[in-house]
């Protein structure tokens, strides 16, 4: 016998009452409550559900709060407002109807907030009864658009609720706090699920099961007798053996590895207590590892250092599991989609995900950006914990104010007295005590390292030949095959050099990293084997330069430039400060490399053998893998994709003035203050052409070097011109005379109207 519809409805409501008591999160409870009242019958006949609306008012009042009303798609708010309107109709004539009306206004405010986050100001104007916003800038983010609009509303006085509607003021204040604050918490992307039943089937356009919660940690130093770190997670989890605890321990170890060992030798054991503010939820899964590592890093810097600390931006959300070595592991595609949905419909400026999820995330955001073009959520990917803390958009390393330092010292008068005595002793004995490496000598007998006052610190004996004796100082911008620099940010320099033993046949090229005491921190061997066309290039590739990224990143990249033959190929290998190889760029032709900190670009310039042309290339230091553009098979490395260049410029050949048909090479590059760059192109080492580039690396002027002019005009029979006919030489002589008299147009197109550079994709021509 089929039960009556009324009996079936009552049975559903009874089951709902029991389930709501069991659900681990309010978001899941709200989802099932909305699903019950979303039946078609509730829309057609609201009075039939009037008794259920009366009984459910308390549930709605408990469940409709900021944690459950945020991070949903637009359809959710439209549906919930309609549902609460039905509740008002179904309970009309009773005090309950007024309560539902208040709830409806609350939901409507969060709907307005969502449209503001998405930059859809015209929709907000229609809801609030304001005039349509004037034409606003399209090249700014949603928050800047809101500020422009609020200013125009104030000027026009068109708001019926005063200068600016209160809901816009509240949203502006909350959003400003997200955009401008640096705190000790990190916002973590989470998914609300019931472990026994998994994720409920939810239409992604109607409801978001994911949310963003602020994770915090408190730390304290333990006594040496404790013997190990103590990690506590305050919120309830699904089981005692949950991976949350393993992630907590891995996060503590990873954050600890950022600090110098000497710090943890003095303050060894730490107690870390992690917690989310939502205490009623149960937590599971391992995707909180990256967030735990970041908050642990910020908290450790407070208890372990009185000189600097790490602060976290509040407009960034993170997700990703993390191993105890700092490697960030991917999340599942379904979890990634849910979490990116929550991040997209939030005020967050950026989201950090594992590097292995990059392709799926880019596909998702491309689809969402077509629907909401003003949102512009920034995607940041990372494969290691140190990659994350190097991004100033996520983590800020700042010095501790002197007032706080003095407060710490003032708590112990004995410390103050000892400090004063040490200061006096330092003035007298500092030259002797200075153990910071500053100079390195490489000789046939080994390494000799000295401090700034040229006092010998330590030797590293080597019984094989090195490159010629040289001195490298830590403040020189162009280090060559040895380098003295501070890699880990502790204020003490490390020493980097390459060693090779020619007696062992074809040994690997090796990069050594020494600490300030001469102990080998790590050693990295290079045994590259590459095939260009049908030709095999076997070891060795010889180191020609070692340099680091010199911007404000706390843990810089280490770059090693290597070459096989005098002219090609050249490898640029990117490593982290632990000596692990991250990526390699391959160029068919000799190039010189440098790092531009003001633009955060890796720059190389020289010759491309395939075209015999002078080239200038720009690479994003975070993504350098691949090879240079080639046409001929013999110059193309096999099995390696083309690199994603920010720019790859082949300089036009000025054959209409100087008919040289040999190799063109960028000899040097000079950064001009606030104007651009000066590029010196030479012909087989002889003087050549000067190109002036603007800040966007566009050619704005061409000139000739005095060396070329003098050689050309003084000796037209020089070996440089031996392949030219007498007519060509005399014609070039006349053109150069015109040039010197200022009668020749200096536009690159006029110099060589037939020049047709190989086209590159637009995305690689400009940053």
XYZ file of C-alpha atoms in Angstrom:
767
model
C 0.000 0.000 0.000
C 1.424 3.400 -1.014
C 1.628 5.865 1.913
C -0.267 9.122 1.614
C 1.722 12.228 0.542
C 1.134 13.833 3.931
C 2.481 10.775 5.744
C 5.517 10.619 3.412
C 6.260 14.306 4.036
C 6.040 13.809 7.794
C 8.377 10.852 7.537
C 10.914 12.951 5.604
C 10.777 15.735 8.178
C 11.286 13.264 11.044
C 14.316 11.820 9.271
C 15.619 15.362 8.706
C 15.343 16.127 12.438
C 17.447 13.070 13.240
C 20.053 13.794 10.564
C 20.608 17.412 11.573
C 21.632 16.236 15.025
C 24.272 13.987 13.458
C 25.797 16.172 10.763
C 29.334 17.291 11.729
C 29.033 20.803 10.209
C 26.346 23.478 10.020
C 26.915 23.771 6.278
C 25.871 20.155 5.709
C 22.847 20.636 7.975
C 21.795 23.735 6.036
C 22.180 21.868 2.751
C 19.764 19.123 3.822
C 17.345 21.637 5.378
C 17.199 23.609 2.122
C 16.785 20.413 0.118
C 13.707 19.454 2.169
C 12.007 22.818 1.546
C 13.012 22.835 -2.141
C 10.418 20.241 -3.084
C 8.125 21.398 -5.910
C 5.103 21.078 -3.626
C 6.547 23.709 -1.234
C 6.615 26.209 -4.089
C 3.128 25.398 -5.356
C 1.441 25.255 -1.944
C 3.440 27.055 0.807
C 0.579 26.684 3.349
C 0.976 22.906 3.180
C 4.444 23.362 4.696
C 3.387 25.997 7.221
C 3.759 23.671 10.212
C 7.238 22.685 9.061
C 8.201 26.342 8.592
C 7.056 27.013 12.168
C 9.096 24.120 13.565
C 12.163 24.895 11.429
C 12.517 28.584 12.332
C 14.944 27.837 15.149
C 17.039 25.692 12.801
C 17.214 28.425 10.187
C 18.197 30.982 12.836
C 20.985 28.705 14.087
C 22.266 27.671 10.669
C 22.176 30.990 8.775
C 25.397 32.606 9.957
C 28.586 33.852 8.229
C 30.276 30.438 8.124
C 27.374 28.898 6.186
C 26.300 31.884 4.077
C 29.666 32.590 2.432
C 31.491 31.141 -0.606
C 28.364 29.985 -2.504
C 27.507 30.508 -6.196
C 24.942 33.221 -7.073
C 22.180 30.659 -7.675
C 22.336 29.620 -4.015
C 21.335 33.049 -2.723
C 18.567 33.458 -5.274
C 17.128 30.078 -4.328
C 17.432 30.656 -0.563
C 15.800 34.104 -0.810
C 12.939 32.530 -2.750
C 12.638 29.754 -0.148
C 12.515 32.231 2.745
C 9.891 34.194 0.826
C 7.791 31.039 0.650
C 8.280 30.627 4.402
C 6.932 34.155 4.915
C 3.882 33.270 2.801
C 3.383 29.934 4.534
C 3.448 31.553 7.993
C 1.675 34.820 7.133
C -0.328 36.233 9.982
C 2.027 34.867 12.657
C 5.084 36.419 14.355
C 7.202 33.751 12.686
C 6.659 35.446 9.312
C 8.494 38.581 10.514
C 11.406 36.451 11.722
C 11.704 34.840 8.294
C 11.658 38.306 6.732
C 14.691 39.270 8.858
C 16.476 36.103 7.761
C 15.684 36.964 4.148
C 17.354 40.381 4.542
C 20.420 38.712 6.071
C 20.753 36.383 3.087
C 20.230 39.301 0.722
C 23.183 41.138 2.297
C 25.440 38.153 1.599
C 24.104 38.070 -1.941
C 25.153 41.703 -2.335
C 28.580 40.880 -0.932
C 29.018 38.114 -3.501
C 28.181 40.392 -6.435
C 30.667 42.932 -5.066
C 33.366 40.245 -4.828
C 32.663 39.361 -8.469
C 32.776 43.016 -9.548
C 29.163 42.907 -10.841
C 28.215 46.364 -9.559
C 25.209 46.762 -11.871
C 23.453 43.866 -10.119
C 24.141 45.440 -6.708
C 22.751 48.753 -7.949
C 19.493 47.070 -8.988
C 19.120 45.311 -5.607
C 19.748 48.510 -3.622
C 17.758 50.773 -5.913
C 20.778 52.858 -6.875
C 21.473 54.343 -10.306
C 23.473 52.203 -12.701
C 27.213 52.701 -11.997
C 29.108 54.912 -14.376
C 31.750 53.447 -16.642
C 34.429 52.099 -14.312
C 38.015 51.026 -15.051
C 38.167 47.515 -16.493
C 41.836 46.934 -15.716
C 41.426 46.911 -11.915
C 40.159 44.284 -9.499
C 36.710 44.047 -7.883
C 37.789 45.863 -4.707
C 39.116 48.869 -6.645
C 35.880 48.912 -8.670
C 33.885 49.030 -5.417
C 35.977 51.966 -4.167
C 35.436 53.891 -7.434
C 31.694 53.236 -7.276
C 31.358 54.249 -3.607
C 33.113 57.527 -4.372
C 30.699 58.218 -7.236
C 27.674 57.360 -5.011
C 28.941 59.790 -2.358
C 29.397 62.551 -4.928
C 25.957 62.048 -6.465
C 24.095 61.624 -3.152
C 21.814 59.119 -4.880
C 21.582 56.592 -2.023
C 18.206 56.581 -0.206
C 19.972 55.384 2.991
C 22.476 58.206 3.293
C 25.807 58.943 1.622
C 26.496 55.213 1.094
C 24.236 52.242 1.972
C 25.393 50.597 5.244
C 25.781 47.221 3.536
C 28.405 48.713 1.191
C 30.230 50.331 4.125
C 30.332 47.034 6.027
C 31.543 45.122 2.985
C 34.204 47.759 2.286
C 35.532 47.546 5.861
C 35.646 43.727 5.855
C 37.234 43.626 2.424
C 39.841 46.242 3.329
C 40.813 44.118 6.340
C 41.366 41.154 4.020
C 43.375 43.141 1.498
C 45.656 45.119 3.785
C 46.156 43.047 6.942
C 49.112 40.819 7.778
C 48.437 38.496 10.685
C 49.526 35.247 12.274
C 46.714 33.157 10.743
C 46.305 31.619 7.298
C 43.037 30.991 5.466
C 42.692 27.323 4.515
C 40.307 25.846 1.943
C 38.236 23.057 3.523
C 35.438 20.721 2.422
C 32.453 19.905 4.639
C 31.864 16.187 4.478
C 30.559 13.312 6.534
C 33.266 10.680 6.709
C 30.921 7.691 6.829
C 28.913 8.842 3.809
C 31.436 10.932 1.875
C 30.349 13.948 -0.095
C 26.627 14.395 -0.807
C 25.536 14.819 -4.406
C 25.357 18.595 -4.882
C 24.807 20.630 -8.017
C 27.962 22.825 -8.145
C 26.003 25.837 -9.434
C 23.553 25.675 -6.511
C 25.556 25.026 -3.336
C 29.183 25.027 -2.176
C 30.339 22.328 0.209
C 33.706 24.039 0.586
C 34.556 26.925 2.897
C 37.573 28.968 3.970
C 38.563 28.922 7.636
C 41.351 30.849 9.419
C 43.903 28.475 10.933
C 45.988 29.658 13.880
C 48.632 28.160 16.143
C 50.088 28.978 19.529
C 53.597 27.845 20.382
C 55.694 27.652 23.504
C 59.168 26.372 24.295
C 59.462 23.093 26.167
C 62.147 22.010 28.575
C 64.997 19.895 27.202
C 63.723 16.932 29.233
C 60.683 16.705 26.956
C 62.772 15.126 24.202
C 60.515 15.854 21.204
C 58.074 18.339 19.715
C 54.526 18.213 21.093
C 51.745 18.812 18.541
C 48.069 19.286 19.424
C 45.028 19.844 17.171
C 42.221 21.326 19.284
C 39.279 20.726 16.943
C 37.540 17.344 16.880
C 38.546 14.938 14.142
C 36.905 11.816 12.757
C 39.364 9.441 14.401
C 42.289 9.461 16.806
C 44.609 8.197 14.077
C 43.518 10.865 11.600
C 46.099 12.179 9.164
C 45.518 15.657 10.610
C 47.972 14.817 13.385
C 50.568 13.528 10.933
C 50.204 16.744 8.925
C 50.692 18.754 12.119
C 53.962 16.996 12.864
C 55.193 17.326 9.270
C 54.304 21.028 9.287
C 56.335 21.628 12.469
C 59.375 19.846 11.016
C 59.142 21.754 7.728
C 58.766 25.141 9.430
C 61.688 24.281 11.719
C 63.941 23.593 8.704
C 63.596 27.234 7.565
C 65.477 28.502 10.630
C 69.235 28.114 11.136
C 70.260 25.064 13.100
C 71.928 27.200 15.729
C 68.542 28.604 16.760
C 67.053 25.194 17.490
C 70.163 24.038 19.290
C 69.476 26.673 21.956
C 65.676 26.374 21.964
C 65.157 22.783 20.987
C 61.634 21.556 21.678
C 58.387 23.296 20.817
C 54.757 22.724 21.712
C 52.416 23.710 18.863
C 48.627 23.908 19.295
C 46.690 24.248 15.995
C 43.024 25.283 15.897
C 40.180 26.563 13.719
C 37.542 28.912 15.189
C 34.704 26.599 14.098
C 34.889 24.159 17.023
C 31.665 22.293 16.212
C 33.042 20.881 12.954
C 34.986 17.665 12.621
C 38.111 17.779 10.493
C 39.820 15.148 8.390
C 42.040 14.848 5.344
C 45.620 16.005 4.810
C 45.163 19.124 2.675
C 45.747 21.372 5.706
C 49.482 20.607 5.709
C 50.591 23.691 3.774
C 48.449 26.001 5.923
C 49.815 24.428 9.097
C 53.371 24.928 7.883
C 52.770 28.622 7.180
C 51.209 29.461 10.550
C 53.905 27.429 12.309
C 56.548 29.446 10.454
C 55.004 32.733 11.602
C 54.636 31.569 15.191
C 58.157 30.099 15.372
C 59.665 33.393 14.227
C 58.165 35.057 17.310
C 59.519 32.622 19.884
C 62.831 31.875 18.172
C 63.937 35.284 16.924
C 63.827 38.791 18.337
C 65.092 40.304 15.075
C 62.606 39.312 12.354
C 59.296 37.544 11.928
C 57.065 36.124 9.206
C 53.608 37.621 8.637
C 50.858 36.207 6.421
C 48.631 38.161 4.046
C 44.920 37.742 4.783
C 43.716 37.884 1.159
C 45.229 34.514 0.197
C 43.702 31.035 0.668
C 45.797 27.846 0.536
C 45.333 24.115 0.141
C 47.652 21.154 -0.259
C 49.146 18.282 1.682
C 52.797 18.489 2.685
C 55.492 15.947 3.499
C 57.989 16.364 6.316
C 60.577 17.492 3.731
C 58.342 20.336 2.510
C 57.138 18.789 -0.758
C 53.559 19.898 -1.529
C 51.393 16.997 -2.707
C 48.374 17.366 -5.023
C 44.718 17.203 -4.004
C 42.094 15.157 -5.832
C 40.363 16.731 -8.871
C 36.968 16.715 -7.139
C 38.352 18.395 -4.006
C 40.209 20.926 -6.153
C 37.009 21.881 -8.002
C 35.062 22.367 -4.766
C 37.814 24.411 -3.155
C 38.387 26.620 -6.177
C 34.632 27.290 -6.283
C 34.737 28.574 -2.706
C 37.842 30.680 -3.428
C 36.283 32.162 -6.560
C 33.137 33.267 -4.705
C 35.100 34.821 -1.838
C 36.927 38.129 -1.264
C 40.301 36.385 -1.570
C 42.740 37.942 -4.027
C 44.718 34.742 -4.690
C 44.643 30.999 -4.076
C 47.686 28.748 -3.551
C 47.483 25.163 -4.836
C 49.989 22.341 -5.469
C 51.981 22.646 -8.676
C 50.695 19.292 -9.933
C 47.126 20.675 -9.960
C 48.069 23.636 -12.186
C 46.438 22.415 -15.436
C 43.097 21.474 -13.840
C 42.973 24.784 -11.955
C 43.730 26.850 -15.045
C 40.956 25.072 -16.963
C 38.470 25.737 -14.163
C 39.391 29.412 -13.777
C 39.277 30.004 -17.534
C 35.690 28.777 -17.598
C 34.708 30.848 -14.547
C 36.389 34.006 -15.835
C 34.288 33.869 -18.981
C 31.167 34.129 -16.818
C 32.547 36.714 -14.382
C 35.241 38.729 -16.204
C 35.869 41.183 -13.334
C 36.777 38.576 -10.698
C 40.437 37.982 -11.709
C 41.333 35.428 -9.010
C 45.123 35.006 -9.034
C 46.383 31.419 -9.178
C 49.678 30.657 -7.385
C 51.176 27.176 -7.689
C 54.051 25.747 -5.683
C 55.850 22.432 -5.494
C 57.760 23.013 -2.251
C 57.211 24.887 0.992
C 60.173 27.177 0.290
C 58.578 28.172 -3.019
C 55.602 29.483 -1.028
C 57.518 31.497 1.561
C 59.541 33.116 -1.212
C 56.390 34.744 -2.618
C 55.916 38.166 -1.055
C 52.254 38.016 -2.097
C 51.770 35.261 0.537
C 54.431 35.718 3.214
C 56.137 38.901 4.380
C 59.408 38.737 6.277
C 59.851 41.873 8.345
C 62.169 43.034 11.078
C 60.910 43.241 14.657
C 60.431 46.849 15.866
C 63.130 48.109 18.188
C 60.561 48.824 20.912
C 59.750 45.123 21.106
C 63.414 44.147 21.065
C 64.155 46.509 23.947
C 61.167 45.162 25.865
C 62.553 41.638 25.564
C 65.983 42.735 26.766
C 64.598 44.878 29.578
C 63.013 41.832 31.176
C 66.456 40.592 32.153
C 69.018 43.072 33.576
C 71.698 40.407 33.503
C 71.182 40.081 29.748
C 71.543 43.850 29.346
C 74.820 43.904 31.257
C 76.182 40.965 29.259
C 75.137 42.642 26.028
C 77.000 45.827 26.910
C 80.152 43.864 27.768
C 79.895 41.958 24.499
C 79.456 45.223 22.579
C 82.642 46.635 24.104
C 84.518 43.418 23.393
C 83.199 43.328 19.841
C 84.616 46.789 19.118
C 88.057 45.611 20.228
C 88.086 42.055 18.903
C 85.580 42.068 16.035
C 88.217 41.847 13.284
C 89.501 38.677 14.951
C 86.090 37.180 15.721
C 84.505 37.924 12.371
C 83.836 34.415 11.051
C 81.710 35.567 8.127
C 83.254 34.537 4.758
C 83.777 37.430 2.381
C 86.526 36.461 -0.083
C 87.467 33.185 -1.740
C 90.758 32.386 -3.452
C 90.881 29.378 -5.759
C 94.411 28.100 -6.332
C 96.006 24.943 -7.604
C 96.204 23.714 -4.010
C 92.612 24.310 -2.977
C 90.332 26.943 -1.554
C 91.311 29.757 0.788
C 88.473 31.730 2.412
C 88.959 35.043 4.218
C 86.741 37.520 6.050
C 86.199 41.188 5.184
C 89.462 42.155 6.927
C 91.367 39.568 4.844
C 91.970 37.304 7.826
C 92.207 33.659 6.871
C 89.138 31.725 8.062
C 89.650 28.237 6.662
C 91.245 26.222 3.844
C 89.825 23.383 1.834
C 92.737 21.391 0.375
C 92.239 20.047 -3.138
C 94.867 17.981 -4.923
C 93.707 18.779 -8.447
C 93.659 21.819 -10.707
C 91.050 24.523 -10.438
C 90.309 27.454 -12.635
C 92.757 30.401 -12.449
C 93.113 32.283 -9.208
C 90.328 34.796 -8.655
C 88.740 36.855 -5.888
C 84.970 36.985 -5.594
C 83.370 39.389 -3.122
C 79.868 38.849 -1.817
C 78.615 42.258 -2.948
C 79.713 42.007 -6.609
C 76.732 41.788 -8.984
C 78.492 39.537 -11.507
C 79.841 36.485 -9.668
C 81.522 33.951 -11.967
C 82.464 30.378 -11.101
C 82.635 30.976 -7.344
C 80.266 32.875 -5.111
C 80.106 34.075 -1.506
C 76.542 34.892 -0.453
C 73.964 34.388 2.293
C 71.696 31.605 1.020
C 69.517 30.866 4.066
C 68.945 34.405 5.349
C 70.723 33.948 8.699
C 73.214 36.769 8.066
C 76.167 34.373 7.621
C 77.572 33.785 4.152
C 77.937 30.451 2.442
C 80.659 29.656 -0.115
C 79.783 28.153 -3.517
C 82.301 26.936 -6.082
C 82.704 24.259 -8.739
C 85.412 21.610 -8.708
C 86.429 19.036 -11.309
C 89.208 16.447 -11.330
C 90.671 16.170 -14.853
C 92.621 13.029 -13.963
C 89.525 10.829 -13.789
C 88.669 10.793 -17.465
C 85.189 12.343 -17.667
C 84.157 12.967 -14.060
C 80.991 14.889 -13.273
C 81.119 18.625 -12.876
C 80.380 19.334 -9.198
C 79.057 22.356 -7.301
C 80.090 22.515 -3.642
C 78.359 24.530 -0.937
C 80.411 25.222 2.214
C 79.159 26.778 5.436
C 81.072 29.511 7.267
C 83.260 26.904 9.022
C 84.356 25.152 5.823
C 82.079 22.142 6.238
C 80.458 20.845 3.054
C 76.730 21.492 3.305
C 75.911 19.779 0.059
C 77.480 18.693 -3.200
C 75.687 18.442 -6.518
C 77.110 16.483 -9.478
C 76.116 17.297 -13.070
C 76.300 14.590 -15.721
C 74.141 15.936 -18.527
C 73.833 14.020 -21.794
C 71.893 15.808 -24.562
C 71.145 15.061 -28.189
C 70.920 17.916 -30.693
C 69.666 16.527 -33.989
C 71.844 13.462 -34.605
C 74.761 14.689 -32.478
C 75.226 13.506 -28.889
C 76.712 15.863 -26.301
C 78.141 13.814 -23.445
C 79.654 15.068 -20.157
C 81.201 17.343 -19.270
C 79.314 20.611 -19.302
C 81.607 23.118 -17.634
C 80.422 25.762 -15.179
C 80.870 29.291 -16.482
C 78.862 31.213 -13.888
C 77.094 30.827 -10.527
C 74.634 33.465 -9.364
C 71.516 33.845 -7.231
C 68.238 35.716 -7.528
C 68.901 38.964 -5.682
C 65.371 40.237 -5.043
C 63.584 40.233 -1.671
C 62.801 36.507 -1.653
C 63.783 34.903 1.674
C 65.077 31.741 0.022
C 66.613 32.661 -3.339
C 67.033 30.521 -6.414
C 70.549 29.415 -7.252
C 71.397 29.474 -10.974
C 74.305 27.605 -12.555
C 75.258 28.454 -16.145
C 77.147 25.682 -17.955
C 78.465 25.208 -21.482
C 79.737 22.251 -23.487
C 81.686 23.827 -26.352
C 82.846 27.387 -26.815
C 79.668 28.265 -28.736
C 76.922 25.827 -27.788
C 74.971 24.429 -26.103
C 74.499 26.382 -22.882
C 72.507 25.109 -19.885
C 70.981 27.303 -17.185
C 70.082 25.133 -14.208
C 67.856 26.417 -11.405
C 68.400 24.965 -7.926
C 67.082 25.655 -4.454
C 69.348 26.549 -1.554
C 69.495 22.866 -0.548
C 71.194 22.048 -3.851
C 68.203 20.273 -5.403
C 67.827 20.722 -9.178
C 64.457 22.287 -10.012
C 64.521 23.140 -13.742
C 66.920 23.526 -16.667
C 66.864 25.834 -19.689
C 68.824 24.888 -22.840
C 70.053 27.422 -25.396
C 71.629 26.658 -28.766
C 74.384 29.233 -28.708
C 76.610 30.986 -26.238
C 74.771 33.339 -23.874
C 75.514 35.364 -20.753
C 73.017 35.380 -17.897
C 72.036 37.832 -15.223
C 69.136 38.428 -12.877
C 67.096 41.661 -12.900
C 65.702 42.056 -9.367
C 63.767 45.215 -10.227
C 61.740 43.268 -12.824
C 62.106 39.793 -11.279
C 63.314 38.400 -14.591
C 66.066 36.016 -15.631
C 67.856 37.627 -18.592
C 70.218 35.985 -21.064
C 71.861 37.456 -24.168
C 74.335 36.276 -26.787
C 74.026 34.288 -30.027
C 71.530 31.791 -31.434
C 73.538 29.388 -33.621
C 70.504 28.449 -35.669
C 70.057 31.977 -36.985
C 73.619 33.328 -36.450
C 71.801 36.233 -34.848
C 72.189 38.302 -31.696
C 69.429 37.487 -29.213
C 68.015 38.695 -25.913
C 65.769 36.422 -23.851
C 63.632 36.899 -20.754
C 62.388 34.071 -18.530
C 60.146 33.956 -15.495
C 62.527 32.604 -12.812
C 59.721 30.396 -11.472
C 59.314 28.604 -14.829
C 62.443 28.299 -16.982
C 62.211 24.697 -18.218
C 62.576 24.094 -21.970
C 64.769 25.200 -24.864
C 65.263 28.242 -27.084
C 63.442 28.721 -30.435
C 65.127 26.754 -33.247
C 64.346 25.975 -36.880
C 67.062 23.544 -37.907
C 67.002 19.949 -36.711
C 70.719 19.940 -35.874
C 70.246 22.710 -33.268
C 67.095 21.326 -31.631
C 67.464 19.312 -28.369
C 65.539 16.072 -28.645
C 62.732 15.260 -26.216
C 62.635 18.728 -24.630
C 59.736 21.186 -25.142
C 60.045 24.828 -26.126
C 60.392 27.089 -23.078
C 57.686 29.577 -22.183
C 59.674 32.766 -22.789
C 58.475 36.086 -21.489
C 60.351 37.531 -24.490
C 62.780 36.188 -27.106
C 64.163 39.031 -29.253
C 66.367 38.568 -32.323
C 67.983 41.873 -33.151
C 67.531 43.098 -36.740
C 70.640 42.914 -38.918
C 71.624 46.390 -40.089
C 72.878 45.109 -43.440
C 71.736 48.219 -45.283
C 74.653 50.061 -43.637
C 77.061 47.326 -42.608
C 76.829 44.250 -44.912
C 78.343 41.784 -42.458
C 77.339 38.140 -43.059
C 78.903 36.345 -40.080
C 77.923 35.704 -36.462
C 76.164 38.454 -34.521
C 76.490 38.388 -30.742
C 75.131 40.503 -27.866
C 78.361 41.474 -26.162
C 76.967 43.340 -23.149
C 73.797 44.676 -21.599
C 73.635 47.807 -19.459
C 70.656 48.855 -17.312
C 69.954 52.576 -17.779
C 68.433 54.425 -14.828
C 64.649 54.720 -15.252
C 64.896 54.681 -19.053
C 65.589 51.193 -20.333
C 68.554 49.131 -21.513
C 71.643 49.536 -23.714
C 72.553 46.502 -25.826
C 75.981 46.201 -27.488
C 75.882 43.846 -30.516
C 79.242 42.859 -32.028
C 80.417 40.950 -35.083
C 82.807 38.111 -34.207
C 84.014 40.186 -31.249
C 84.525 43.389 -33.244
C 82.687 46.596 -32.472
C 79.199 46.772 -33.832
C 75.762 48.222 -33.213
C 74.243 49.814 -30.118
C 70.516 49.226 -29.560
C 68.640 51.329 -27.021
C 65.577 49.564 -25.557
C 62.797 51.045 -23.482
C 61.504 49.506 -20.226
C 59.344 47.085 -22.225
C 62.367 45.926 -24.254
C 61.243 47.623 -27.471
C 63.954 49.021 -29.777
C 63.769 52.814 -29.745
C 67.144 53.812 -31.227
C 70.084 52.316 -33.119
C 73.669 53.596 -33.169
C 77.144 52.342 -34.093
C 80.092 51.905 -31.755
C 83.180 54.078 -32.188
C 85.233 50.891 -32.440
C 83.403 49.801 -35.590
C 83.435 53.269 -37.160
C 87.141 53.760 -36.544
C 88.002 50.287 -37.857
C 85.792 50.710 -40.885
C 86.953 54.186 -41.832
C 90.649 53.703 -41.129
C 91.182 50.360 -42.830
C 88.670 49.221 -45.427
C 90.954 46.244 -46.165
C 90.684 44.883 -42.591
C 90.175 41.116 -42.299
C 86.710 41.826 -40.916
C 85.664 42.859 -44.449
C 87.559 40.245 -46.454
C 84.342 38.644 -47.750
C 83.010 41.937 -49.128
C 83.466 43.221 -52.654
C 85.193 46.555 -53.130
C 81.879 48.039 -54.248
C 80.185 46.880 -51.029
C 82.955 48.311 -48.899
C 82.883 51.690 -50.677
C 79.089 51.837 -50.476
C 79.223 51.052 -46.760
C 81.944 53.691 -46.378
C 79.603 56.305 -47.893
C 76.702 55.234 -45.704
C 78.784 55.476 -42.558
C 79.864 58.960 -43.596
C 76.187 59.887 -43.887
C 75.630 58.307 -40.498
C 78.387 60.340 -38.866
C 76.986 63.530 -40.390
C 73.538 62.776 -39.002
C 71.943 62.330 -42.434
C 70.877 58.690 -41.939
C 67.544 57.749 -40.337
C 68.072 55.740 -37.162
C 64.834 53.790 -37.285
C 65.477 49.989 -37.314
C 62.954 49.502 -40.133
C 64.810 51.975 -42.340
C 68.086 50.240 -41.625
C 66.861 46.893 -42.913
C 63.404 47.044 -44.561
C 63.652 43.392 -45.633
C 64.169 42.115 -42.091
C 61.418 39.701 -41.134
C 61.940 38.194 -37.658
C 60.568 34.770 -36.806
C 57.150 35.457 -35.213
C 56.535 34.296 -31.664
C 53.181 33.842 -29.863
C 51.870 37.123 -28.473
C 51.962 35.805 -24.895
C 55.714 35.388 -25.154
C 56.430 38.830 -26.562
C 55.412 40.752 -23.469
C 55.230 39.941 -19.807
